[in-house]
Short mmCIF file of C-alpha atoms in Angstrom, two decimals:
data_model
loop_
_atom_site.label_atom_id
_atom_site.label_comp_id
_atom_site.label_asym_id
_atom_site.label_seq_id
_atom_site.Cartn_x
_atom_site.Cartn_y
_atom_site.Cartn_z
CA MET A 186 -93.39 -71.49 95.38
CA THR A 187 -94.22 -74.96 94.18
CA GLU A 188 -94.90 -77.44 96.91
CA LEU A 189 -92.87 -80.54 96.41
CA ASP A 190 -93.67 -82.66 99.41
CA MET A 191 -96.19 -85.42 99.06
CA ALA A 192 -98.75 -83.98 101.48
CA GLY A 193 -98.67 -80.67 99.62
CA LEU A 194 -99.24 -82.37 96.27
CA GLN A 195 -102.07 -84.39 97.77
CA ARG A 196 -103.79 -81.18 98.92
CA ARG A 197 -103.25 -79.61 95.53
CA LEU A 198 -104.83 -82.61 93.77
CA THR A 199 -107.83 -82.43 96.09
CA GLU A 200 -108.38 -78.75 95.39
CA PHE A 201 -107.86 -79.30 91.67
CA ALA A 202 -110.60 -81.96 91.55
CA ALA A 203 -112.97 -79.92 93.75
CA ALA A 204 -112.60 -76.83 91.55
CA ARG A 205 -113.65 -78.88 88.53
CA ASP A 206 -116.49 -80.81 90.15
CA TRP A 207 -114.67 -84.07 89.56
CA GLU A 208 -115.09 -85.47 93.08
CA GLN A 209 -118.28 -87.20 91.91
CA TYR A 210 -116.12 -89.51 89.75
CA HIS A 211 -113.49 -90.11 92.40
CA THR A 212 -114.84 -93.16 94.19
CA PRO A 213 -112.04 -95.38 95.52
CA LYS A 214 -113.03 -97.99 92.94
CA ASN A 215 -112.73 -95.55 90.04
CA LEU A 216 -109.44 -94.12 91.33
CA VAL A 217 -107.86 -97.55 91.65
CA ALA A 218 -109.05 -98.45 88.15
CA ALA A 219 -107.42 -95.24 86.86
CA LEU A 220 -104.24 -96.03 88.82
CA SER A 221 -103.97 -99.45 87.20
CA VAL A 222 -104.69 -97.99 83.75
CA GLU A 223 -101.89 -95.42 84.17
CA ALA A 224 -99.48 -98.12 85.42
CA ALA A 225 -100.30 -100.10 82.25
CA GLU A 226 -99.67 -97.03 80.09
CA LEU A 227 -96.25 -96.76 81.69
CA LEU A 228 -95.68 -100.48 80.98
CA GLU A 229 -96.73 -99.95 77.36
CA ILE A 230 -93.63 -97.80 76.75
CA PHE A 231 -91.48 -100.80 77.72
CA GLN A 232 -93.45 -103.72 76.32
CA TRP A 233 -91.36 -104.47 73.24
CA LEU A 234 -87.97 -103.38 74.66
CA THR A 235 -85.18 -105.73 75.64
CA PRO A 236 -83.98 -105.41 79.27
CA GLU A 237 -80.97 -103.44 77.97
CA GLN A 238 -83.10 -101.07 75.89
CA SER A 239 -85.38 -100.52 78.89
CA ALA A 240 -82.40 -99.21 80.89
CA ARG A 241 -81.69 -96.58 78.20
CA VAL A 242 -85.22 -95.23 77.86
CA MET A 243 -84.33 -91.82 79.31
CA GLU A 244 -81.67 -91.20 76.65
CA ARG A 245 -84.22 -90.30 73.99
CA PRO A 246 -86.08 -87.06 74.86
CA GLU A 247 -89.35 -88.32 73.42
CA SER A 248 -89.56 -91.53 75.42
CA ALA A 249 -88.10 -89.79 78.51
CA HIS A 250 -90.92 -87.27 78.38
CA ARG A 251 -93.57 -89.99 78.07
CA VAL A 252 -92.10 -91.93 81.01
CA VAL A 253 -92.01 -88.88 83.29
CA ASP A 254 -95.55 -87.95 82.29
CA GLU A 255 -96.91 -91.42 83.09
CA VAL A 256 -95.03 -91.50 86.42
CA ALA A 257 -96.84 -88.26 87.32
CA ASP A 258 -100.20 -89.86 86.44
CA VAL A 259 -99.51 -92.99 88.49
CA LEU A 260 -98.50 -90.92 91.52
CA ALA A 261 -101.49 -88.58 91.07
CA TYR A 262 -104.01 -91.41 91.19
CA LEU A 263 -102.18 -93.19 94.01
CA LEU A 264 -102.31 -90.00 96.11
CA GLN A 265 -105.96 -89.33 95.30
CA PHE A 266 -106.87 -92.92 96.12
CA CYS A 267 -105.04 -92.65 99.46
CA GLU A 268 -106.71 -89.30 100.19
CA ALA A 269 -110.16 -90.77 99.50
CA LEU A 270 -109.58 -93.62 101.97
CA GLY A 271 -107.46 -91.80 104.56
CA ILE A 272 -104.35 -93.90 103.92
CA ASP A 273 -100.83 -92.59 104.62
CA ALA A 274 -98.84 -94.19 101.78
CA LEU A 275 -95.42 -93.37 103.23
CA ALA A 276 -96.33 -94.87 106.61
CA ALA A 277 -97.76 -97.94 104.83
CA LEU A 278 -94.51 -98.49 102.94
CA SER A 279 -92.35 -97.87 106.00
CA ALA A 280 -94.33 -100.46 108.00
CA LYS A 281 -94.12 -102.95 105.13
CA MET A 282 -90.34 -102.52 104.95
CA ASP A 283 -90.07 -103.17 108.69
CA ARG A 284 -91.85 -106.49 108.08
CA ASN A 285 -89.88 -107.36 104.93
CA GLU A 286 -86.53 -106.75 106.60
CA THR A 287 -87.42 -109.54 109.05
CA ARG A 288 -89.11 -111.76 106.47
CA PHE A 289 -86.28 -111.73 103.92
CA PRO A 290 -82.92 -111.88 105.71
CA PRO A 291 -80.09 -110.27 103.70
CA VAL A 292 -77.73 -112.68 101.95
CA ASP A 293 -74.31 -113.03 103.48
CA SER A 294 -71.81 -110.71 101.82
CA ALA A 295 -69.45 -113.65 101.22
CA ASP A 296 -72.20 -115.49 99.29
CA ARG A 297 -73.04 -112.33 97.46
CA HIS A 298 -69.59 -111.90 96.07
CA SER A 299 -68.88 -115.57 95.36
CA PRO A 300 -68.35 -116.41 91.68
CA GLU A 301 -71.57 -118.45 91.44
CA MET B 54 -86.16 -93.35 113.93
CA THR B 55 -88.13 -94.43 110.90
CA GLU B 56 -87.66 -92.24 107.87
CA LEU B 57 -90.98 -91.21 106.49
CA ASP B 58 -90.06 -88.91 103.67
CA MET B 59 -90.07 -90.26 100.14
CA ALA B 60 -86.36 -89.82 99.49
CA GLY B 61 -85.56 -91.71 102.70
CA LEU B 62 -87.83 -94.61 101.74
CA GLN B 63 -86.29 -94.68 98.27
CA ARG B 64 -82.82 -95.04 99.79
CA ARG B 65 -84.05 -97.74 102.12
CA LEU B 66 -85.54 -99.70 99.21
CA THR B 67 -82.27 -99.45 97.29
CA GLU B 68 -80.27 -100.76 100.23
CA PHE B 69 -82.80 -103.50 100.84
CA ALA B 70 -82.53 -104.78 97.26
CA ALA B 71 -78.72 -104.50 97.24
CA ALA B 72 -78.40 -106.49 100.48
CA ARG B 73 -80.40 -109.34 98.90
CA ASP B 74 -78.73 -109.30 95.48
CA TRP B 75 -82.04 -108.39 93.85
CA GLU B 76 -80.70 -105.54 91.69
CA GLN B 77 -80.15 -108.03 88.88
CA TYR B 78 -83.95 -108.39 88.54
CA HIS B 79 -84.64 -104.69 88.84
CA THR B 80 -84.50 -103.57 85.22
CA PRO B 81 -86.89 -100.67 84.53
CA LYS B 82 -88.99 -103.05 82.43
CA ASN B 83 -89.35 -105.57 85.25
CA LEU B 84 -90.07 -102.89 87.84
CA VAL B 85 -92.82 -101.33 85.76
CA ALA B 86 -94.34 -104.78 85.16
CA ALA B 87 -94.30 -105.35 88.93
CA LEU B 88 -95.84 -101.89 89.48
CA SER B 89 -98.71 -102.67 87.16
CA VAL B 90 -99.21 -106.11 88.75
CA GLU B 91 -99.45 -104.53 92.22
CA ALA B 92 -101.88 -101.86 90.97
CA ALA B 93 -104.05 -104.68 89.60
CA GLU B 94 -103.90 -106.51 92.93
CA LEU B 95 -105.20 -103.34 94.57
CA LEU B 96 -107.94 -103.17 91.94
CA GLU B 97 -108.83 -106.81 92.64
CA ILE B 98 -110.03 -105.87 96.14
CA PHE B 99 -112.60 -103.53 94.55
CA GLN B 100 -113.58 -105.41 91.40
CA TRP B 101 -116.98 -106.72 92.54
CA LEU B 102 -117.89 -103.84 94.87
CA THR B 103 -120.50 -101.18 94.14
CA PRO B 104 -119.25 -97.58 94.23
CA GLU B 105 -120.82 -97.23 97.71
CA GLN B 106 -119.19 -100.42 99.03
CA SER B 107 -115.85 -99.25 97.65
CA ALA B 108 -116.07 -96.12 99.83
CA ARG B 109 -116.48 -98.26 102.97
CA VAL B 110 -113.60 -100.66 102.35
CA MET B 111 -111.56 -99.36 105.32
CA GLU B 112 -114.35 -100.20 107.79
CA ARG B 113 -113.55 -103.92 107.79
CA PRO B 114 -110.11 -104.58 109.33
CA GLU B 115 -109.36 -107.43 106.92
CA SER B 116 -109.96 -105.49 103.72
CA ALA B 117 -108.39 -102.34 105.24
CA HIS B 118 -105.22 -104.28 105.89
CA ARG B 119 -105.12 -105.67 102.34
CA VAL B 120 -105.62 -102.21 100.86
CA VAL B 121 -102.83 -100.62 102.92
CA ASP B 122 -100.52 -103.51 102.09
CA GLU B 123 -101.11 -103.17 98.33
CA VAL B 124 -100.68 -99.37 98.51
CA ALA B 125 -97.25 -100.02 100.06
CA ASP B 126 -96.36 -102.39 97.21
CA VAL B 127 -97.46 -99.94 94.52
CA LEU B 128 -95.44 -97.13 96.09
CA ALA B 129 -92.42 -99.40 96.58
CA TYR B 130 -92.25 -100.35 92.90
CA LEU B 131 -92.97 -96.79 91.75
CA LEU B 132 -90.05 -95.51 93.86
CA GLN B 133 -87.71 -98.26 92.72
CA PHE B 134 -88.63 -97.64 89.09
CA CYS B 135 -87.97 -93.91 89.52
CA GLU B 136 -84.67 -94.61 91.29
CA ALA B 137 -83.56 -96.89 88.44
CA LEU B 138 -84.22 -94.20 85.84
CA GLY B 139 -83.30 -91.11 87.87
CA ILE B 140 -86.81 -89.69 87.88
CA ASP B 141 -88.07 -87.34 90.62
CA ALA B 142 -91.71 -88.40 90.93
CA LEU B 143 -92.78 -85.44 93.06
CA ALA B 144 -91.27 -82.95 90.60
CA ALA B 145 -92.90 -84.84 87.72
CA LEU B 146 -96.32 -84.57 89.35
CA SER B 147 -95.83 -80.92 90.29
CA ALA B 148 -94.91 -80.04 86.69
CA LYS B 149 -97.90 -82.00 85.38
CA MET B 150 -100.24 -80.15 87.72
CA ASP B 151 -98.86 -76.82 86.49
CA ARG B 152 -99.80 -77.90 82.95
CA ASN B 153 -103.19 -79.32 83.96
CA GLU B 154 -104.21 -76.17 85.80
CA THR B 155 -103.89 -74.30 82.51
CA ARG B 156 -105.31 -77.08 80.36
CA PHE B 157 -108.49 -77.65 82.40
CA PRO B 158 -109.86 -74.31 83.62
CA PRO B 159 -111.90 -74.61 86.82
CA VAL B 160 -115.67 -74.48 86.42
CA ASP B 161 -117.32 -71.27 87.52
CA SER B 162 -118.63 -71.58 91.07
CA ALA B 163 -122.09 -70.43 89.91
CA ASP B 164 -122.20 -73.26 87.34
CA ARG B 165 -120.91 -75.65 89.92
CA HIS B 166 -123.80 -75.05 92.27
CA SER B 167 -126.50 -74.82 89.63
CA PRO B 168 -129.13 -77.61 89.82
CA GLU B 169 -128.13 -79.26 86.53
CA MET C 293 -119.23 -134.32 75.68
CA THR C 294 -117.31 -131.20 76.54
CA GLU C 295 -118.01 -128.27 74.29
CA LEU C 296 -114.79 -126.78 73.04
CA ASP C 297 -115.93 -124.09 70.71
CA MET C 298 -116.01 -120.52 71.94
CA ALA C 299 -119.78 -120.04 71.64
CA GLY C 300 -120.35 -123.21 73.66
CA LEU C 301 -118.01 -122.06 76.42
CA GLN C 302 -119.67 -118.67 76.45
CA ARG C 303 -123.08 -120.33 77.01
CA ARG C 304 -121.63 -122.51 79.74
CA LEU C 305 -120.17 -119.46 81.53
CA THR C 306 -123.54 -117.69 81.37
CA GLU C 307 -125.36 -120.69 82.84
CA PHE C 308 -122.67 -121.09 85.50
CA ALA C 309 -123.06 -117.49 86.68
CA ALA C 310 -126.88 -117.62 86.56
CA ALA C 311 -126.99 -120.80 88.66
CA ARG C 312 -124.94 -119.05 91.38
CA ASP C 313 -126.74 -115.71 91.30
CA TRP C 314 -123.56 -113.97 90.20
CA GLU C 315 -125.09 -111.97 87.35
CA GLN C 316 -125.67 -109.08 89.77
CA TYR C 317 -121.88 -108.60 89.95
CA HIS C 318 -121.32 -108.99 86.23
CA THR C 319 -121.66 -105.41 85.01
CA PRO C 320 -119.45 -104.72 81.99
CA LYS C 321 -117.33 -102.46 84.20
CA ASN C 322 -116.75 -105.16 86.80
CA LEU C 323 -116.03 -107.81 84.17
CA VAL C 324 -113.43 -105.66 82.41
CA ALA C 325 -111.80 -104.90 85.79
CA ALA C 326 -111.65 -108.64 86.47
CA LEU C 327 -110.24 -109.25 82.98
CA SER C 328 -107.43 -106.78 83.55
CA VAL C 329 -106.72 -108.22 87.01
CA GLU C 330 -106.40 -111.73 85.53
CA ALA C 331 -104.15 -110.48 82.72
CA ALA C 332 -101.92 -108.92 85.41
CA GLU C 333 -101.85 -112.19 87.33
CA LEU C 334 -100.62 -113.88 84.16
CA LEU C 335 -97.99 -111.14 83.79
CA GLU C 336 -96.92 -111.68 87.42
CA ILE C 337 -95.61 -115.16 86.52
CA PHE C 338 -93.23 -113.53 84.03
CA GLN C 339 -92.28 -110.30 85.75
CA TRP C 340 -88.79 -111.25 86.96
CA LEU C 341 -87.91 -113.64 84.11
CA THR C 342 -85.44 -112.89 81.34
CA PRO C 343 -86.84 -113.14 77.79
CA GLU C 344 -85.13 -116.54 77.49
CA GLN C 345 -86.56 -117.84 80.77
CA SER C 346 -90.01 -116.64 79.71
CA ALA C 347 -89.83 -118.92 76.63
CA ARG C 348 -89.19 -121.96 78.86
CA VAL C 349 -91.99 -121.39 81.35
CA MET C 350 -93.94 -124.48 80.24
CA GLU C 351 -91.02 -126.80 81.03
CA ARG C 352 -91.67 -126.72 84.78
CA PRO C 353 -95.00 -128.39 85.65
CA GLU C 354 -95.74 -125.91 88.44
CA SER C 355 -95.36 -122.74 86.40
CA ALA C 356 -96.98 -124.43 83.37
CA HIS C 357 -100.05 -125.18 85.46
CA ARG C 358 -100.26 -121.58 86.74
CA VAL C 359 -99.95 -120.18 83.21
CA VAL C 360 -102.71 -122.41 81.81
CA ASP C 361 -104.95 -121.59 84.77
CA GLU C 362 -104.55 -117.82 84.30
CA VAL C 363 -105.12 -118.15 80.52
CA ALA C 364 -108.44 -119.81 81.36
CA ASP C 365 -109.36 -116.93 83.69
CA VAL C 366 -108.48 -114.26 81.11
CA LEU C 367 -110.55 -116.02 78.43
CA ALA C 368 -113.44 -116.55 80.86
CA TYR C 369 -113.73 -112.86 81.70
CA LEU C 370 -113.22 -111.80 78.09
CA LEU C 371 -116.09 -114.07 76.99
CA GLN C 372 -118.37 -112.93 79.80
CA PHE C 373 -117.62 -109.30 79.03
CA CYS C 374 -118.42 -109.89 75.35
CA GLU C 375 -121.61 -111.76 76.24
CA ALA C 376 -122.74 -108.88 78.49
CA LEU C 377 -122.33 -106.35 75.68
CA GLY C 378 -123.30 -108.52 72.69
CA ILE C 379 -119.82 -108.43 71.13
CA ASP C 380 -118.57 -111.18 68.81
CA ALA C 381 -114.86 -111.30 69.74
CA LEU C 382 -113.83 -113.48 66.78
CA ALA C 383 -115.56 -111.18 64.30
CA ALA C 384 -113.97 -108.16 66.01
CA LEU C 385 -110.50 -109.66 65.64
CA SER C 386 -111.10 -110.74 62.06
CA ALA C 387 -112.21 -107.21 61.09
CA LYS C 388 -109.21 -105.71 62.89
CA MET C 389 -106.84 -108.01 61.00
CA ASP C 390 -108.43 -106.94 57.70
CA ARG C 391 -107.58 -103.34 58.63
CA ASN C 392 -104.10 -104.16 59.94
CA GLU C 393 -103.13 -106.07 56.82
CA THR C 394 -103.68 -102.85 54.85
CA ARG C 395 -102.20 -100.54 57.50
CA PHE C 396 -98.94 -102.43 58.00
CA PRO C 397 -97.66 -103.70 54.65
CA PRO C 398 -95.47 -106.81 54.94
CA VAL C 399 -91.73 -106.24 54.67
CA ASP C 400 -90.14 -107.37 51.45
CA SER C 401 -88.63 -110.83 51.83
CA ALA C 402 -85.26 -109.54 50.52
CA ASP C 403 -85.21 -106.87 53.24
CA ARG C 404 -86.27 -109.41 55.79
CA HIS C 405 -83.25 -111.60 55.17
CA SER C 406 -80.72 -108.82 54.75
CA PRO C 407 -77.96 -108.74 57.39
CA GLU C 408 -79.10 -105.47 58.94
CA MET D 47 -113.65 -116.19 52.88
CA THR D 48 -112.78 -114.86 56.31
CA GLU D 49 -111.88 -117.50 58.84
CA LEU D 50 -113.82 -116.96 62.01
CA ASP D 51 -112.77 -119.87 64.14
CA MET D 52 -110.15 -119.32 66.80
CA ALA D 53 -107.56 -121.69 65.32
CA GLY D 54 -107.87 -119.94 61.96
CA LEU D 55 -107.37 -116.51 63.53
CA GLN D 56 -104.40 -117.82 65.48
CA ARG D 57 -102.77 -119.02 62.22
CA ARG D 58 -103.51 -115.70 60.58
CA LEU D 59 -101.88 -113.77 63.45
CA THR D 60 -98.79 -115.96 63.22
CA GLU D 61 -98.45 -115.38 59.48
CA PHE D 62 -99.08 -111.65 59.95
CA ALA D 63 -96.25 -111.32 62.50
CA ALA D 64 -93.87 -113.48 60.43
CA ALA D 65 -94.46 -111.41 57.28
CA ARG D 66 -93.47 -108.26 59.20
CA ASP D 67 -90.47 -109.70 61.05
CA TRP D 68 -92.19 -109.09 64.36
CA GLU D 69 -91.55 -112.54 65.85
CA GLN D 70 -88.35 -111.19 67.41
CA TYR D 71 -90.49 -109.04 69.73
CA HIS D 72 -92.98 -111.79 70.52
CA THR D 73 -91.43 -113.44 73.57
CA PRO D 74 -94.08 -114.81 75.95
CA LYS D 75 -93.09 -112.10 78.44
CA ASN D 76 -93.63 -109.29 75.91
CA LEU D 77 -96.90 -110.76 74.68
CA VAL D 78 -98.34 -111.05 78.17
CA ALA D 79 -97.26 -107.47 78.92
CA ALA D 80 -99.06 -106.36 75.74
CA LEU D 81 -102.12 -108.42 76.73
CA SER D 82 -102.32 -106.70 80.11
CA VAL D 83 -101.81 -103.27 78.51
CA GLU D 84 -104.70 -103.90 76.09
CA ALA D 85 -106.94 -105.15 78.91
CA ALA D 86 -106.17 -101.89 80.76
CA GLU D 87 -107.03 -99.86 77.66
CA LEU D 88 -110.39 -101.61 77.60
CA LEU D 89 -110.82 -100.80 81.29
CA GLU D 90 -109.95 -97.17 80.61
CA ILE D 91 -113.17 -96.75 78.60
CA PHE D 92 -115.15 -97.72 81.71
CA GLN D 93 -113.10 -96.15 84.50
CA TRP D 94 -115.31 -93.12 85.24
CA LEU D 95 -118.66 -94.72 84.34
CA THR D 96 -121.31 -95.75 86.83
CA PRO D 97 -122.35 -99.44 86.67
CA GLU D 98 -125.50 -98.33 84.79
CA GLN D 99 -123.57 -96.24 82.27
CA SER D 100 -121.18 -99.16 81.72
CA ALA D 101 -124.12 -101.32 80.62
CA ARG D 102 -125.06 -98.77 77.93
CA VAL D 103 -121.62 -98.32 76.41
CA MET D 104 -122.60 -99.91 73.10
CA GLU D 105 -125.39 -97.37 72.51
CA ARG D 106 -122.99 -94.64 71.43
CA PRO D 107 -121.25 -95.53 68.14
CA GLU D 108 -117.97 -93.93 69.20
CA SER D 109 -117.55 -95.80 72.46
CA ALA D 110 -118.96 -98.99 70.88
CA HIS D 111 -116.26 -98.84 68.23
CA ARG D 112 -113.50 -98.34 70.82
CA VAL D 113 -114.76 -101.26 72.92
CA VAL D 114 -114.88 -103.65 69.96
CA ASP D 115 -111.43 -102.53 68.83
CA GLU D 116 -109.89 -103.16 72.26
CA VAL D 117 -111.62 -106.56 72.53
CA ALA D 118 -109.91 -107.47 69.25
CA ASP D 119 -106.53 -106.41 70.66
CA VAL D 120 -106.98 -108.39 73.89
CA LEU D 121 -107.95 -111.52 71.96
CA ALA D 122 -105.09 -111.02 69.48
CA TYR D 123 -102.44 -110.94 72.22
CA LEU D 124 -104.08 -113.78 74.14
CA LEU D 125 -103.99 -115.98 71.02
CA GLN D 126 -100.41 -115.03 70.17
CA PHE D 127 -99.30 -115.70 73.74
CA CYS D 128 -101.00 -119.13 73.65
CA GLU D 129 -99.46 -119.90 70.27
CA ALA D 130 -95.97 -119.00 71.56
CA LEU D 131 -96.32 -121.41 74.50
CA GLY D 132 -98.40 -124.15 72.84
CA ILE D 133 -101.45 -123.56 75.06
CA ASP D 134 -104.98 -124.46 73.94
CA ALA D 135 -107.02 -121.65 75.54
CA LEU D 136 -110.41 -123.27 74.90
CA ALA D 137 -109.30 -126.57 76.47
CA ALA D 138 -107.81 -124.62 79.42
CA LEU D 139 -111.11 -122.87 80.04
CA SER D 140 -113.15 -126.02 79.61
CA ALA D 141 -110.98 -127.85 82.18
CA LYS D 142 -111.22 -124.93 84.58
CA MET D 143 -115.02 -124.91 84.31
CA ASP D 144 -115.10 -128.64 85.10
CA ARG D 145 -113.20 -127.84 88.32
CA ASN D 146 -115.28 -124.75 89.16
CA GLU D 147 -118.59 -126.59 88.75
CA THR D 148 -117.47 -128.90 91.58
CA ARG D 149 -115.81 -126.19 93.65
CA PHE D 150 -118.74 -123.75 93.66
CA PRO D 151 -122.02 -125.67 94.01
CA PRO D 152 -125.01 -123.85 92.49
CA VAL D 153 -127.33 -122.10 94.93
CA ASP D 154 -130.67 -123.75 95.51
CA SER D 155 -133.34 -122.20 93.30
CA ALA D 156 -135.57 -121.60 96.37
CA ASP D 157 -132.76 -119.60 98.04
CA ARG D 158 -132.14 -117.79 94.81
CA HIS D 159 -135.65 -116.43 94.58
CA SER D 160 -136.12 -115.69 98.28
CA PRO D 161 -136.68 -112.00 99.07
CA GLU D 162 -133.44 -111.53 101.00
#
């Protein structure tokens, strides 16, 4: 059975790197560099597209496959970075949303639906 | 109760953006640009550190807080990007790991512990 | 007199770093990380803009100032990176354009002005 | 004769894009996205290297060639971005250095050579 929760994937990534002797390369600095490189590779797919074209990128199998593959790489390095530093990414995001919900009050629904 | 699973956070991000009329900015192209900007801001914390210093970044409360905050931002934009395009990031990573486990065979444990 | 040629600015950057004992941080790896961080900071200014808004970014003094400032940072790290590795960036670009002019033939002017 | 000054290369890039009908893609937003993607591709070459290995990257012809090629791409997009917005990158950097020389006073040479 494939583990599909985040903690399970994080463990699997750790074992994968250990079995290949790759931990020596996985300093937090290197992992965050790799994370930003993968995020840029995901951006590359979109760089010349109009906003409208960017919304249809999953319609073509070839670009859909590239996008999904780069998403996997971004998540892989994010999880390995968090593992290396003992960070719980889901808790970090949850706490940030608690703060943001106070910091940015929602717009009034009347304003939201007004013509301007 | 705070939702701490990924799908729950994804829903919360969607509602947060909708309540502030921010969906208009959230094209896949803009979200992936924001993702790569946040990944670079995380990298910025590490850019002048030695590998050893980078491993100790959570020891100082100030840098620890910055790191956790940027991790939250990276995950937030990754989840919003995936939501916009209907991508399941955990399934994407799981499928990629299936492929990588075949593509990169583990090193033999004898090799791994050999002096060179 | 302010030197405005690229070689002059490169010398000035080298002397600036030496006078502040910053050379110890200026490994090629750190400089390229800083370059990519600055490029992302430039991207950040544009991330939520429409293509049309992005073309008018110099009309507002505040965003114009930010853009020019980030351009300076990108060029500064690019020149320092090139200095550290003995690369002549202008010669590199000139050689690349020689190759690209062969690799991508110009479109025929008739095609270029055709309705489709 | 190959033009090797920055203004000459900038003109050549403009003519190159015009002759291929690529100006339609060259919004400032797209060009800065491409700039940050190329900077990340340059970073990718260094992501798993130690600081010491990063200083020797030009010793191997293969990696040297990749580095020079990515430097050309970064400079190409920086110049095209500046051309699109009417920014003089050399003047921007020169002005920034004037400010930085005031903002960061040089360390005293006695301090600089002290053992700690």
